[in-house]
GROMACS .gro file of C-alpha atoms in nm:
model
  326
    1MET     CA    1  24.031  26.359  15.354
    2VAL     CA    2  23.712  26.217  15.500
    3ASN     CA    3  23.655  25.846  15.422
    4PRO     CA    4  23.279  25.815  15.328
    5PHE     CA    5  23.309  25.421  15.327
    6PHE     CA    6  23.385  25.315  15.672
    7LYS     CA    7  23.237  25.429  15.992
    8ASN     CA    8  23.455  25.500  16.304
    9ILE     CA    9  23.247  25.398  16.619
   10GLY     CA   10  23.502  25.535  16.857
   11PRO     CA   11  23.616  25.706  17.057
   12PHE     CA   12  23.741  25.457  17.328
   13LYS     CA   13  23.926  25.485  17.662
   14VAL     CA   14  24.265  25.337  17.646
   15THR     CA   15  24.163  25.108  17.930
   16GLU     CA   16  23.923  24.943  17.662
   17ILE     CA   17  24.208  24.900  17.424
   18LEU     CA   18  24.431  24.753  17.684
   19ASN     CA   19  24.158  24.514  17.793
   20LEU     CA   20  24.112  24.402  17.433
   21LEU     CA   21  24.476  24.317  17.413
   22ASN     CA   22  24.492  24.147  17.747
   23LEU     CA   23  24.729  24.403  17.877
   24ASP     CA   24  24.772  24.558  18.221
   25THR     CA   25  24.513  24.846  18.255
   26ASN     CA   26  24.723  25.032  18.514
   27GLN     CA   27  24.973  25.156  18.253
   28ALA     CA   28  25.058  25.515  18.227
   29ASN     CA   29  24.791  25.763  18.056
   30SER     CA   30  24.529  25.457  18.076
   31ASP     CA   31  24.256  25.713  18.150
   32LYS     CA   32  24.302  25.897  17.810
   33ILE     CA   33  24.063  25.882  17.521
   34ILE     CA   34  24.156  25.766  17.176
   35ASN     CA   35  23.966  25.897  16.869
   36ASP     CA   36  24.090  25.688  16.587
   37ILE     CA   37  24.361  25.459  16.473
   38LYS     CA   38  24.585  25.577  16.190
   39ASP     CA   39  24.928  25.509  16.042
   40LEU     CA   40  25.247  25.671  16.172
   41SER     CA   41  25.241  25.949  15.928
   42ASN     CA   42  24.885  26.055  15.940
   43SER     CA   43  24.815  26.029  16.324
   44ASN     CA   44  24.725  26.322  16.524
   45GLU     CA   45  24.686  26.389  16.884
   46ASN     CA   46  24.458  26.156  17.057
   47ASP     CA   47  24.511  25.876  16.794
   48ILE     CA   48  24.672  25.525  16.832
   49THR     CA   49  24.902  25.415  16.576
   50PHE     CA   50  25.151  25.109  16.520
   51PHE     CA   51  25.517  25.059  16.458
   52HIS     CA   52  25.640  24.709  16.368
   53SER     CA   53  25.963  24.751  16.156
   54LYS     CA   54  26.280  24.943  16.191
   55LYS     CA   55  26.216  25.045  15.820
   56TYR     CA   56  25.987  25.303  15.945
   57LYS     CA   57  26.205  25.433  16.233
   58SER     CA   58  26.248  25.796  16.083
   59ILE     CA   59  25.851  25.816  16.048
   60ALA     CA   60  25.810  25.673  16.410
   61ASN     CA   61  26.042  25.947  16.533
   62ASN     CA   62  25.799  26.212  16.426
   63THR     CA   63  25.464  26.060  16.486
   64LYS     CA   64  25.207  26.283  16.645
   65ALA     CA   65  25.000  25.990  16.787
   66LEU     CA   66  24.934  25.983  17.147
   67PHE     CA   67  24.978  25.596  17.176
   68CYS     CA   68  25.168  25.342  16.958
   69ILE     CA   69  25.132  24.959  16.940
   70THR     CA   70  25.485  24.835  16.908
   71THR     CA   71  25.742  24.600  17.050
   72GLU     CA   72  26.000  24.615  17.341
   73ASN     CA   73  26.280  24.672  17.086
   74LEU     CA   74  26.123  24.934  16.906
   75LYS     CA   75  25.954  25.151  17.178
   76ASN     CA   76  26.260  25.375  17.231
   77ASP     CA   77  26.236  25.506  16.881
   78LEU     CA   78  25.899  25.686  16.952
   79PRO     CA   79  25.905  26.057  17.062
   80ASN     CA   80  25.837  26.123  17.420
   81SER     CA   81  25.483  26.246  17.346
   82CYS     CA   82  25.392  25.909  17.229
   83THR     CA   83  25.328  25.638  17.478
   84PRO     CA   84  25.420  25.280  17.360
   85ILE     CA   85  25.178  24.998  17.425
   86VAL     CA   86  25.418  24.696  17.414
   87VAL     CA   87  25.276  24.362  17.260
   88GLU     CA   88  25.428  24.044  17.120
   89ASN     CA   89  25.274  24.068  16.770
   90VAL     CA   90  25.222  24.433  16.647
   91LEU     CA   91  25.022  24.330  16.346
   92ILE     CA   92  24.782  24.096  16.509
   93ALA     CA   93  24.728  24.365  16.792
   94THR     CA   94  24.661  24.648  16.529
   95SER     CA   95  24.425  24.428  16.349
   96LYS     CA   96  24.205  24.372  16.654
   97VAL     CA   97  24.215  24.747  16.764
   98THR     CA   98  24.123  24.851  16.391
   99THR     CA   99  23.847  24.608  16.396
  100LYS     CA  100  23.720  24.765  16.727
  101PHE     CA  101  23.711  25.108  16.550
  102TYR     CA  102  23.574  24.990  16.222
  103PRO     CA  103  23.374  24.673  16.252
  104ASN     CA  104  23.228  24.684  15.921
  105SER     CA  105  23.584  24.692  15.744
  106ILE     CA  106  23.649  24.312  15.784
  107ASP     CA  107  23.406  24.157  15.548
  108ASP     CA  108  23.342  24.269  15.171
  109ASN     CA  109  22.982  24.157  15.145
  110PHE     CA  110  22.785  24.292  14.843
  111ASP     CA  111  22.619  24.620  14.864
  112ILE     CA  112  22.246  24.552  14.968
  113THR     CA  113  22.150  24.902  14.875
  114ALA     CA  114  22.237  24.852  14.501
  115LYS     CA  115  21.945  24.868  14.260
  116ASP     CA  116  21.894  24.887  13.891
  117ILE     CA  117  22.000  25.229  13.738
  118ILE     CA  118  21.648  25.255  13.597
  119GLU     CA  119  21.517  25.284  13.937
  120THR     CA  120  21.765  25.583  14.010
  121ASN     CA  121  21.799  25.947  13.908
  122PHE     CA  122  22.098  25.856  13.703
  123LYS     CA  123  21.863  25.690  13.417
  124ASP     CA  124  21.834  26.015  13.240
  125LYS     CA  125  22.204  26.136  13.312
  126VAL     CA  126  22.425  25.838  13.228
  127LYS     CA  127  22.452  25.639  12.915
  128PHE     CA  128  22.449  25.274  13.037
  129GLY     CA  129  22.413  24.907  12.934
  130LYS     CA  130  22.187  24.624  13.052
  131ASN     CA  131  22.197  24.519  13.415
  132VAL     CA  132  22.373  24.817  13.567
  133LEU     CA  133  22.334  24.828  13.947
  134ILE     CA  134  22.405  25.157  14.158
  135GLY     CA  135  22.425  25.178  14.530
  136ASP     CA  136  22.329  25.457  14.773
  137ASN     CA  137  22.479  25.797  14.769
  138VAL     CA  138  22.670  25.738  14.461
  139SER     CA  139  22.788  26.051  14.274
  140ILE     CA  140  22.836  26.044  13.889
  141GLY     CA  141  22.934  26.346  13.688
  142SER     CA  142  22.831  26.459  13.355
  143ASN     CA  143  22.888  26.266  13.016
  144CYS     CA  144  22.964  25.933  13.179
  145LYS     CA  145  22.908  25.585  13.044
  146ILE     CA  146  22.873  25.242  13.242
  147GLY     CA  147  22.879  24.911  13.048
  148HIS     CA  148  22.674  24.591  13.072
  149ASN     CA  149  22.661  24.413  13.420
  150SER     CA  150  22.865  24.654  13.612
  151ILE     CA  151  22.813  24.751  13.969
  152ILE     CA  152  22.886  25.077  14.129
  153GLU     CA  153  22.847  25.042  14.497
  154ARG     CA  154  22.736  25.288  14.777
  155ASN     CA  155  22.923  25.622  14.831
  156VAL     CA  156  23.147  25.572  14.503
  157SER     CA  157  23.212  25.884  14.338
  158ILE     CA  158  23.296  25.919  13.958
  159GLY     CA  159  23.385  26.251  13.800
  160ASN     CA  160  23.297  26.407  13.453
  161ASN     CA  161  23.353  26.246  13.120
  162SER     CA  162  23.460  25.913  13.262
  163SER     CA  163  23.365  25.552  13.166
  164ILE     CA  164  23.327  25.214  13.340
  165GLY     CA  165  23.348  24.915  13.116
  166SER     CA  166  23.128  24.605  13.114
  167ASN     CA  167  23.146  24.323  13.411
  168SER     CA  168  23.332  24.574  13.643
  169ILE     CA  169  23.279  24.628  14.012
  170ILE     CA  170  23.370  24.948  14.172
  171ARG     CA  171  23.350  24.999  14.553
  172ASN     CA  172  23.533  25.207  14.810
  173THR     CA  173  23.669  25.431  14.544
  174LEU     CA  174  23.686  25.795  14.426
  175ILE     CA  175  23.740  25.830  14.054
  176GLY     CA  176  23.850  26.161  13.887
  177ASN     CA  177  23.755  26.322  13.565
  178ASN     CA  178  23.807  26.171  13.224
  179VAL     CA  179  23.904  25.830  13.355
  180LYS     CA  180  23.858  25.505  13.156
  181ILE     CA  181  23.813  25.180  13.351
  182LEU     CA  182  23.788  24.905  13.095
  183ASP     CA  183  23.605  24.565  13.112
  184ASN     CA  184  23.615  24.304  13.415
  185CYS     CA  185  23.791  24.533  13.664
  186VAL     CA  186  23.753  24.493  14.037
  187ILE     CA  187  23.839  24.794  14.211
  188GLY     CA  188  23.820  24.885  14.605
  189LYS     CA  189  23.792  24.533  14.732
  190HIS     CA  190  24.007  24.447  15.048
  191GLY     CA  191  24.360  24.345  15.005
  192PHE     CA  192  24.531  24.020  15.084
  193GLY     CA  193  24.598  24.124  15.440
  194PHE     CA  194  24.596  23.855  15.709
  195PHE     CA  195  24.814  23.709  15.983
  196PRO     CA  196  24.885  23.360  16.108
  197ASP     CA  197  24.791  23.316  16.478
  198LYS     CA  198  24.835  22.970  16.594
  199LYS     CA  199  24.584  22.770  16.395
  200ASN     CA  200  24.387  23.066  16.256
  201ASN     CA  201  24.453  23.332  15.995
  202ILE     CA  202  24.336  23.674  16.128
  203ARG     CA  203  24.198  23.896  15.845
  204TYR     CA  204  24.334  24.250  15.864
  205PRO     CA  205  24.077  24.504  15.832
  206HIS     CA  206  24.104  24.749  15.530
  207ILE     CA  207  23.963  25.088  15.617
  208GLY     CA  208  24.153  25.282  15.326
  209MET     CA  209  23.996  25.350  14.978
  210VAL     CA  210  24.118  25.381  14.623
  211ILE     CA  211  24.171  25.716  14.472
  212ILE     CA  212  24.202  25.739  14.080
  213GLU     CA  213  24.307  26.064  13.963
  214ASP     CA  214  24.213  26.247  13.647
  215TYR     CA  215  24.301  26.113  13.301
  216CYS     CA  216  24.389  25.762  13.404
  217GLU     CA  217  24.311  25.439  13.220
  218ILE     CA  218  24.265  25.110  13.391
  219GLY     CA  219  24.313  24.807  13.163
  220CYS     CA  220  24.085  24.499  13.120
  221GLY     CA  221  24.084  24.252  13.399
  222SER     CA  222  24.296  24.465  13.637
  223THR     CA  223  24.241  24.451  14.011
  224ILE     CA  224  24.316  24.746  14.252
  225ASP     CA  225  24.283  24.694  14.633
  226ARG     CA  226  24.185  24.945  14.872
  227GLY     CA  227  24.422  25.059  15.139
  228SER     CA  228  24.453  24.885  15.474
  229MET     CA  229  24.538  25.185  15.674
  230SER     CA  230  24.622  25.463  15.434
  231ASN     CA  231  24.480  25.473  15.066
  232THR     CA  232  24.576  25.318  14.750
  233ILE     CA  233  24.638  25.598  14.484
  234ILE     CA  234  24.673  25.602  14.093
  235GLY     CA  235  24.830  25.926  13.996
  236LYS     CA  236  24.702  26.168  13.715
  237ASN     CA  237  24.741  26.045  13.370
  238THR     CA  238  24.873  25.708  13.459
  239TYR     CA  239  24.788  25.428  13.225
  240LEU     CA  240  24.760  25.049  13.341
  241ASP     CA  241  24.755  24.779  13.078
  242ASN     CA  242  24.540  24.463  13.117
  243GLN     CA  243  24.557  24.220  13.403
  244ILE     CA  244  24.762  24.426  13.645
  245HIS     CA  245  24.720  24.392  14.019
  246VAL     CA  246  24.785  24.686  14.250
  247ALA     CA  247  24.803  24.591  14.613
  248HIS     CA  248  24.681  24.767  14.917
  249ASN     CA  249  24.846  25.102  15.017
  250VAL     CA  250  25.032  25.129  14.680
  251LYS     CA  251  25.085  25.468  14.544
  252ILE     CA  252  25.158  25.527  14.192
  253GLY     CA  253  25.275  25.875  14.078
  254GLU     CA  254  25.165  26.098  13.768
  255ASN     CA  255  25.227  25.994  13.410
  256CYS     CA  256  25.323  25.640  13.464
  257ILE     CA  257  25.281  25.365  13.204
  258ILE     CA  258  25.265  24.998  13.324
  259ALA     CA  259  25.250  24.710  13.076
  260GLY     CA  260  25.021  24.406  13.120
  261GLN     CA  261  25.058  24.136  13.404
  262VAL     CA  262  25.266  24.340  13.633
  263GLY     CA  263  25.199  24.293  13.990
  264ILE     CA  264  25.295  24.562  14.260
  265ALA     CA  265  25.298  24.438  14.615
  266GLY     CA  266  25.152  24.626  14.915
  267SER     CA  267  25.272  24.964  15.047
  268THR     CA  268  25.516  25.025  14.762
  269ILE     CA  269  25.548  25.387  14.654
  270LEU     CA  270  25.618  25.459  14.282
  271GLY     CA  271  25.735  25.811  14.170
  272LYS     CA  272  25.633  26.004  13.850
  273ASN     CA  273  25.710  25.916  13.491
  274ILE     CA  274  25.775  25.557  13.558
  275LYS     CA  275  25.761  25.282  13.274
  276ILE     CA  276  25.728  24.918  13.374
  277GLY     CA  277  25.740  24.631  13.122
  278GLY     CA  278  25.518  24.337  13.102
  279GLN     CA  279  25.527  24.063  13.372
  280ALA     CA  280  25.751  24.266  13.605
  281GLY     CA  281  25.708  24.193  13.980
  282ILE     CA  282  25.754  24.459  14.246
  283SER     CA  283  25.789  24.361  14.597
  284GLY     CA  284  25.617  24.542  14.885
  285HIS     CA  285  25.731  24.824  15.117
  286LEU     CA  286  25.971  24.962  14.846
  287LYS     CA  287  26.031  25.305  14.703
  288ILE     CA  288  26.058  25.349  14.333
  289GLY     CA  289  26.188  25.691  14.237
  290ASP     CA  290  26.097  25.926  13.959
  291ASN     CA  291  26.167  25.853  13.580
  292VAL     CA  292  26.253  25.484  13.642
  293ASP     CA  293  26.235  25.234  13.347
  294ILE     CA  294  26.181  24.873  13.470
  295ALA     CA  295  26.228  24.610  13.192
  296GLY     CA  296  25.964  24.350  13.129
  297GLY     CA  297  26.002  24.029  13.339
  298SER     CA  298  26.211  24.194  13.612
  299GLY     CA  299  26.190  24.130  13.978
  300VAL     CA  300  26.227  24.429  14.195
  301ILE     CA  301  26.312  24.345  14.556
  302ARG     CA  302  26.498  24.677  14.652
  303ASP     CA  303  26.438  25.034  14.639
  304ILE     CA  304  26.536  25.216  14.315
  305PRO     CA  305  26.678  25.571  14.294
  306ASP     CA  306  26.559  25.840  14.058
  307ASN     CA  307  26.643  25.818  13.678
  308SER     CA  308  26.743  25.450  13.683
  309LYS     CA  309  26.694  25.178  13.419
  310VAL     CA  310  26.691  24.824  13.580
  311MET     CA  311  26.641  24.485  13.433
  312GLY     CA  312  26.653  24.114  13.560
  313TYR     CA  313  26.620  23.932  13.884
  314PRO     CA  314  26.703  24.072  14.130
  315ALA     CA  315  26.673  24.397  13.925
  316LYS     CA  316  26.989  24.574  13.869
  317ASN     CA  317  27.126  24.849  13.649
  318ILE     CA  318  27.043  24.752  13.281
  319ARG     CA  319  27.411  24.790  13.154
  320ASN     CA  320  27.542  24.580  13.438
  321PHE     CA  321  27.266  24.310  13.370
  322LEU     CA  322  27.353  24.307  12.994
  323LYS     CA  323  27.730  24.286  13.048
  324GLU     CA  324  27.701  24.001  13.294
  325ASN     CA  325  27.454  23.813  13.069
  326LYS     CA  326  27.637  23.884  12.711
   0.00000   0.00000   0.00000
């Protein structure tokens, strides 16, 4: 899927990337051209990717990327078709390279193209409240509603029969049909991604977007961060309660129900038909299977297999938890 929100100003020669990282420019294949930077799964030939954790070894084994930013300890897990670029800190190096390809992805400044909806073609097509602002190249389907003081920023797409509540900001987002986004939501801002480098915190660029599929509902005061490298996805017919935070790169499957004040950390993948009770917390880079029930107040710090019911901290099988705390 083409990302309409961030422009790739590449391609670049590998020598330019090596210079950026203060590395030897006489490495193998340094005369090659790199078209883009992508994650391990989505990289194609002539792309560069990154590999920073053994957790992703199986994906790294099969990456199609031509180059990979990685460490000395991990480089042998790459296929022969992928040339390693060895660095001390993979994430900081990846941040620098991503910024080179996508320089407008670091800052989340307000959309200077946004204008009052009365000044746009939507004034006769959309039901709207007071002080609604719309950016350039926005697409809004039929029978949609936008509440007071909401901002729909440039290139956002909203499907048919969808509604945006009051005091909400939507950016870097594709919204399907029959979606309800309630009041005071912020969707599509960059995630909490930065890395300490000596005395400075380096902001990680976020070049992904948010995709909200058909028939979803997003509760009041919820925040959904756009992806850093891949996209943040809310699956079809999934309902989020009030004050929920979904971090960057999270993927939530279809038909999920998530109660209030739940926090889901970055890059966690949730399957289909999941139910999560209020105030549960889910750590990052986890895989939660299909048909899982997570009790309210639980702390999930490990992967959960399909058809499980868990409770407590750390979250464990609900029968075992109740037996231990009888």
